[in-house]
C-alpha atoms as an extended CHARMM CRD file, in Angstrom:
* protein
*
       148  EXT
         1         1  MET       CA             56.3310000000      -18.1270000000      -21.3470000000  PROA      1               0.0000000000
         2         2  ASP       CA             55.7130000000      -16.0850000000      -24.5570000000  PROA      2               0.0000000000
         3         3  SER       CA             52.7550000000      -12.6790000000      -24.8630000000  PROA      3               0.0000000000
         4         4  PHE       CA             50.8120000000      -14.5630000000      -27.5690000000  PROA      4               0.0000000000
         5         5  GLU       CA             50.3480000000      -17.7110000000      -24.3660000000  PROA      5               0.0000000000
         6         6  PHE       CA             49.3980000000      -14.7610000000      -22.1100000000  PROA      6               0.0000000000
         7         7  LEU       CA             47.4750000000      -12.4300000000      -23.6540000000  PROA      7               0.0000000000
         8         8  LEU       CA             45.5390000000      -16.0930000000      -23.9330000000  PROA      8               0.0000000000
         9         9  ILE       CA             45.8770000000      -16.8590000000      -19.8600000000  PROA      9               0.0000000000
        10        10  LEU       CA             44.5000000000      -13.1940000000      -19.4740000000  PROA      10              0.0000000000
        11        11  ARG       CA             41.7870000000      -13.4550000000      -22.0150000000  PROA      11              0.0000000000
        12        12  ILE       CA             40.1030000000      -16.4610000000      -20.0140000000  PROA      12              0.0000000000
        13        13  ALA       CA             40.5900000000      -14.9560000000      -16.8220000000  PROA      13              0.0000000000
        14        14  LEU       CA             38.6030000000      -12.4980000000      -17.8690000000  PROA      14              0.0000000000
        15        15  VAL       CA             36.1470000000      -14.3490000000      -19.7230000000  PROA      15              0.0000000000
        16        16  VAL       CA             35.7250000000      -16.4020000000      -15.6730000000  PROA      16              0.0000000000
        17        17  ILE       CA             35.8590000000      -13.4520000000      -14.2360000000  PROA      17              0.0000000000
        18        18  LEU       CA             32.7090000000      -12.1300000000      -16.5420000000  PROA      18              0.0000000000
        19        19  TYR       CA             30.1060000000      -15.7360000000      -15.4940000000  PROA      19              0.0000000000
        20        20  LEU       CA             31.2340000000      -15.0720000000      -12.4200000000  PROA      20              0.0000000000
        21        21  ALA       CA             29.7790000000      -11.8540000000      -11.5530000000  PROA      21              0.0000000000
        22        22  ILE       CA             26.3990000000      -12.9200000000      -14.0300000000  PROA      22              0.0000000000
        23        23  LEU       CA             26.1750000000      -15.8600000000      -12.2230000000  PROA      23              0.0000000000
        24        24  GLN       CA             26.1030000000      -13.5820000000       -8.9250000000  PROA      24              0.0000000000
        25        25  ILE       CA             23.7940000000      -11.5950000000      -10.3880000000  PROA      25              0.0000000000
        26        26  VAL       CA             21.4740000000      -14.2000000000      -10.6830000000  PROA      26              0.0000000000
        27        27  VAL       CA             21.7450000000      -15.9330000000       -7.7350000000  PROA      27              0.0000000000
        28        28  VAL       CA             20.6710000000      -12.2910000000       -6.2990000000  PROA      28              0.0000000000
        29        29  ALA       CA             17.5610000000      -12.0730000000       -8.5530000000  PROA      29              0.0000000000
        30        30  ARG       CA             16.4050000000      -15.6000000000       -7.5280000000  PROA      30              0.0000000000
        31        31  ARG       CA             16.6900000000      -14.7750000000       -4.1430000000  PROA      31              0.0000000000
        32        32  GLU       CA             14.8550000000      -11.8270000000       -3.7800000000  PROA      32              0.0000000000
        33        33  LEU       CA             12.2070000000      -13.0040000000       -6.7580000000  PROA      33              0.0000000000
        34        34  ARG       CA             12.0590000000      -15.8910000000       -2.9860000000  PROA      34              0.0000000000
        35        35  GLN       CA             11.4440000000      -13.2700000000       -0.8910000000  PROA      35              0.0000000000
        36        36  ALA       CA              9.0470000000      -10.7400000000       -3.2670000000  PROA      36              0.0000000000
        37        37  PRO       CA              5.5340000000      -10.9880000000       -2.1320000000  PROA      37              0.0000000000
        38        38  ALA       CA              3.4180000000      -12.8900000000       -4.8060000000  PROA      38              0.0000000000
        39        39  PHE       CA              1.2870000000      -10.8670000000       -7.1230000000  PROA      39              0.0000000000
        40        40  VAL       CA             -2.0560000000      -11.9170000000       -7.8410000000  PROA      40              0.0000000000
        41        41  ALA       CA             -3.9540000000      -11.5570000000      -10.7470000000  PROA      41              0.0000000000
        42        42  GLY       CA             -4.7800000000       -8.0610000000      -12.6480000000  PROA      42              0.0000000000
        43        43  GLY       CA             -1.0050000000       -6.4800000000      -11.0240000000  PROA      43              0.0000000000
        44        44  THR       CA             -2.6460000000       -5.4680000000       -8.0380000000  PROA      44              0.0000000000
        45        45  ARG       CA             -0.3990000000       -6.7240000000       -4.3720000000  PROA      45              0.0000000000
        46        46  PRO       CA             -1.7140000000       -9.1380000000       -2.2020000000  PROA      46              0.0000000000
        47        47  GLN       CA             -3.5240000000       -7.3410000000        1.0560000000  PROA      47              0.0000000000
        48        48  SER       CA             -3.1420000000       -7.6260000000        4.3230000000  PROA      48              0.0000000000
        49        49  VAL       CA             -6.6150000000       -7.3600000000        5.6110000000  PROA      49              0.0000000000
        50        50  VAL       CA             -7.0310000000       -6.2160000000        9.3840000000  PROA      50              0.0000000000
        51        51  GLY       CA            -10.5990000000       -4.4850000000        9.4010000000  PROA      51              0.0000000000
        52        52  HSD       CA            -13.3450000000       -3.1010000000        6.8090000000  PROA      52              0.0000000000
        53        53  LEU       CA            -15.9130000000       -0.0580000000        5.7420000000  PROA      53              0.0000000000
        54        54  LEU       CA            -19.2760000000       -0.4920000000        4.8040000000  PROA      54              0.0000000000
        55        55  VAL       CA            -20.6110000000        2.2950000000        2.3140000000  PROA      55              0.0000000000
        56        56  LEU       CA            -23.3060000000        4.3060000000        4.5550000000  PROA      56              0.0000000000
        57        57  ASP       CA            -23.9680000000        7.2120000000        2.2010000000  PROA      57              0.0000000000
        58        58  LYS       CA            -22.0790000000        7.0580000000       -0.5040000000  PROA      58              0.0000000000
        59        59  GLY       CA            -22.9420000000       11.0910000000       -1.0740000000  PROA      59              0.0000000000
        60        60  SER       CA            -21.6990000000       12.6410000000       -4.3930000000  PROA      60              0.0000000000
        61        61  ALA       CA            -19.1810000000        9.6190000000       -5.2280000000  PROA      61              0.0000000000
        62        62  THR       CA            -19.5900000000        7.5000000000       -7.9890000000  PROA      62              0.0000000000
        63        63  ASN       CA            -17.4540000000        4.4120000000       -7.8110000000  PROA      63              0.0000000000
        64        64  ILE       CA            -18.9550000000        3.0560000000       -4.9630000000  PROA      64              0.0000000000
        65        65  ARG       CA            -21.9610000000        2.3020000000       -3.8360000000  PROA      65              0.0000000000
        66        66  ILE       CA            -24.4200000000        1.9180000000       -0.0820000000  PROA      66              0.0000000000
        67        67  GLY       CA            -23.8890000000       -2.0910000000        1.1950000000  PROA      67              0.0000000000
        68        68  GLN       CA            -20.6680000000       -1.9790000000       -0.1340000000  PROA      68              0.0000000000
        69        69  ARG       CA            -17.6730000000       -3.1790000000        2.4190000000  PROA      69              0.0000000000
        70        70  LEU       CA            -14.3640000000       -2.0660000000        1.9610000000  PROA      70              0.0000000000
        71        71  ASP       CA            -10.8680000000       -3.2170000000        2.7890000000  PROA      71              0.0000000000
        72        72  ILE       CA             -8.9650000000       -2.0740000000        4.9600000000  PROA      72              0.0000000000
        73        73  GLU       CA             -4.9340000000       -2.6590000000        4.7180000000  PROA      73              0.0000000000
        74        74  PRO       CA             -2.8600000000       -1.7140000000        7.7880000000  PROA      74              0.0000000000
        75        75  ILE       CA             -1.3880000000        1.3280000000        6.0870000000  PROA      75              0.0000000000
        76        76  THR       CA             -5.0250000000        2.6940000000        3.9250000000  PROA      76              0.0000000000
        77        77  THR       CA             -5.7330000000        6.6020000000        2.5930000000  PROA      77              0.0000000000
        78        78  ILE       CA             -8.4790000000        7.4930000000        1.3280000000  PROA      78              0.0000000000
        79        79  GLY       CA             -9.1620000000        9.8520000000       -1.4670000000  PROA      79              0.0000000000
        80        80  ARG       CA             -9.8380000000       10.7140000000       -4.6530000000  PROA      80              0.0000000000
        81        81  ALA       CA             -6.4300000000       10.2710000000       -6.3160000000  PROA      81              0.0000000000
        82        82  PRO       CA             -6.2460000000        7.3200000000       -8.1390000000  PROA      82              0.0000000000
        83        83  THR       CA             -3.3220000000        6.0290000000       -5.8860000000  PROA      83              0.0000000000
        84        84  ASN       CA             -5.1770000000        5.6150000000       -2.5930000000  PROA      84              0.0000000000
        85        85  THR       CA             -6.0190000000        2.4350000000       -1.1710000000  PROA      85              0.0000000000
        86        86  ILE       CA             -9.5290000000        3.0480000000       -1.1420000000  PROA      86              0.0000000000
        87        87  VAL       CA            -11.0010000000        5.4790000000       -3.9930000000  PROA      87              0.0000000000
        88        88  LEU       CA            -13.9390000000        8.0160000000       -3.3120000000  PROA      88              0.0000000000
        89        89  ASP       CA            -14.3990000000        9.4250000000       -6.1770000000  PROA      89              0.0000000000
        90        90  SER       CA            -16.4620000000       12.8200000000       -5.0940000000  PROA      90              0.0000000000
        91        91  LYS       CA            -16.3430000000       16.8500000000       -5.3940000000  PROA      91              0.0000000000
        92        92  TYR       CA            -16.1060000000       17.1000000000       -1.9290000000  PROA      92              0.0000000000
        93        93  VAL       CA            -12.9780000000       14.6980000000       -0.6980000000  PROA      93              0.0000000000
        94        94  SER       CA             -9.4340000000       15.8720000000       -0.8450000000  PROA      94              0.0000000000
        95        95  VAL       CA             -6.4120000000       13.8390000000       -3.4210000000  PROA      95              0.0000000000
        96        96  VAL       CA             -5.2560000000       12.1830000000        0.0410000000  PROA      96              0.0000000000
        97        97  HSD       CA             -8.5710000000       13.0990000000        2.8330000000  PROA      97              0.0000000000
        98        98  VAL       CA             -7.6800000000       10.3730000000        5.9990000000  PROA      98              0.0000000000
        99        99  ARG       CA             -5.4160000000        7.8470000000        6.3090000000  PROA      99              0.0000000000
       100       100  ILE       CA             -6.1990000000        4.5020000000        8.1610000000  PROA      100             0.0000000000
       101       101  ILE       CA             -2.8140000000        3.2940000000       10.3140000000  PROA      101             0.0000000000
       102       102  TYR       CA             -2.7650000000       -0.5730000000       12.1670000000  PROA      102             0.0000000000
       103       103  ARG       CA             -1.1230000000       -0.0780000000       15.0110000000  PROA      103             0.0000000000
       104       104  ASP       CA             -0.8490000000       -1.8690000000       18.6850000000  PROA      104             0.0000000000
       105       105  ARG       CA             -3.4940000000       -3.8570000000       16.9030000000  PROA      105             0.0000000000
       106       106  THR       CA             -5.7380000000       -0.9900000000       16.7790000000  PROA      106             0.0000000000
       107       107  LEU       CA             -6.8700000000        1.2650000000       13.8000000000  PROA      107             0.0000000000
       108       108  TRP       CA             -5.3320000000        4.4180000000       13.6800000000  PROA      108             0.0000000000
       109       109  VAL       CA             -7.7050000000        7.4320000000       11.7140000000  PROA      109             0.0000000000
       110       110  GLU       CA             -5.9700000000       10.8990000000       11.3110000000  PROA      110             0.0000000000
       111       111  ASP       CA             -6.6330000000       12.9980000000        8.9390000000  PROA      111             0.0000000000
       112       112  ALA       CA             -4.2540000000       13.7540000000        5.9020000000  PROA      112             0.0000000000
       113       113  GLY       CA             -4.8430000000       17.7510000000        5.9940000000  PROA      113             0.0000000000
       114       114  ALA       CA             -7.8920000000       17.7960000000        3.7870000000  PROA      114             0.0000000000
       115       115  THR       CA            -10.0580000000       20.8570000000        2.9530000000  PROA      115             0.0000000000
       116       116  ASN       CA            -13.4100000000       19.0450000000        4.9950000000  PROA      116             0.0000000000
       117       117  LYS       CA            -12.2110000000       17.8400000000        7.4490000000  PROA      117             0.0000000000
       118       118  ALA       CA            -12.4110000000       13.8380000000        8.2070000000  PROA      118             0.0000000000
       119       119  LYS       CA            -14.9980000000       12.8120000000       10.7850000000  PROA      119             0.0000000000
       120       120  LEU       CA            -15.5360000000       10.2340000000       13.5480000000  PROA      120             0.0000000000
       121       121  GLU       CA            -18.6490000000        9.7220000000       15.1220000000  PROA      121             0.0000000000
       122       122  GLY       CA            -19.3000000000       13.7170000000       14.6040000000  PROA      122             0.0000000000
       123       123  GLN       CA            -16.0980000000       14.9200000000       15.3080000000  PROA      123             0.0000000000
       124       124  ASP       CA            -13.5170000000       16.4860000000       13.6320000000  PROA      124             0.0000000000
       125       125  VAL       CA            -10.5020000000       14.0390000000       12.9900000000  PROA      125             0.0000000000
       126       126  VAL       CA             -7.6910000000       16.6860000000       14.3010000000  PROA      126             0.0000000000
       127       127  GLN       CA             -5.2210000000       14.0720000000       16.1540000000  PROA      127             0.0000000000
       128       128  PRO       CA             -5.0060000000       10.4570000000       15.1990000000  PROA      128             0.0000000000
       129       129  ILE       CA             -7.7840000000        8.6280000000       16.8450000000  PROA      129             0.0000000000
       130       130  PRO       CA             -8.6120000000        4.7500000000       17.8310000000  PROA      130             0.0000000000
       131       131  VAL       CA            -11.3550000000        3.9000000000       15.9360000000  PROA      131             0.0000000000
       132       132  ARG       CA            -13.8680000000        0.9350000000       17.5640000000  PROA      132             0.0000000000
       133       133  PRO       CA            -16.5330000000       -0.9180000000       15.5650000000  PROA      133             0.0000000000
       134       134  ASP       CA            -19.1520000000        0.2960000000       14.4810000000  PROA      134             0.0000000000
       135       135  ASN       CA            -18.2400000000        3.7970000000       14.7730000000  PROA      135             0.0000000000
       136       136  ILE       CA            -18.5160000000        6.4720000000       11.8960000000  PROA      136             0.0000000000
       137       137  LEU       CA            -16.6720000000        7.7310000000        9.8480000000  PROA      137             0.0000000000
       138       138  GLN       CA            -17.2530000000       10.5740000000        7.4500000000  PROA      138             0.0000000000
       139       139  VAL       CA            -15.0620000000       11.4470000000        4.2750000000  PROA      139             0.0000000000
       140       140  GLY       CA            -16.2710000000       14.5610000000        2.6690000000  PROA      140             0.0000000000
       141       141  ASP       CA            -19.6630000000       13.8040000000        1.4990000000  PROA      141             0.0000000000
       142       142  VAL       CA            -18.9310000000       10.2120000000        2.0230000000  PROA      142             0.0000000000
       143       143  ARG       CA            -20.1630000000        7.6850000000        5.6840000000  PROA      143             0.0000000000
       144       144  LEU       CA            -18.7070000000        4.6090000000        6.1080000000  PROA      144             0.0000000000
       145       145  ARG       CA            -19.4610000000        2.2730000000        9.3940000000  PROA      145             0.0000000000
       146       146  PHE       CA            -15.9120000000        0.6120000000       10.6220000000  PROA      146             0.0000000000
       147       147  THR       CA            -16.4710000000       -3.0240000000       10.8540000000  PROA      147             0.0000000000
       148       148  LEU       CA            -13.0500000000       -5.1690000000       12.0100000000  PROA      148             0.0000000000
């Protein structure tokens, strides 16, 4: 076998290895896409709703209305920043004001270190507190009722 034949076989082997690597990448990507949750129209992530908040008093928030129903996801953040699950555009609401977490088939409310403490049934939330239906949550100057 001369050097020309050897280089030809080496080149063919390299091309085969490259095609196998590309095939492996395609297989892994397809598997990941099948396992990933589908996106709904508008590019938002699908929601798993575990409860609702009903707006009782919108305070100075400009982006909600009284009687509006807001969805609660398993991990929900409420605050002024657009990255929150529920955005309350009010000067009395912190960037991230409160977290609602669904754990052990119960919703828990915890303050996120806001200047104006979140209140559940009129009491400051200083540690995670379990929620019952019809409990009133105050976030800044906005009052919300839990409907599970």
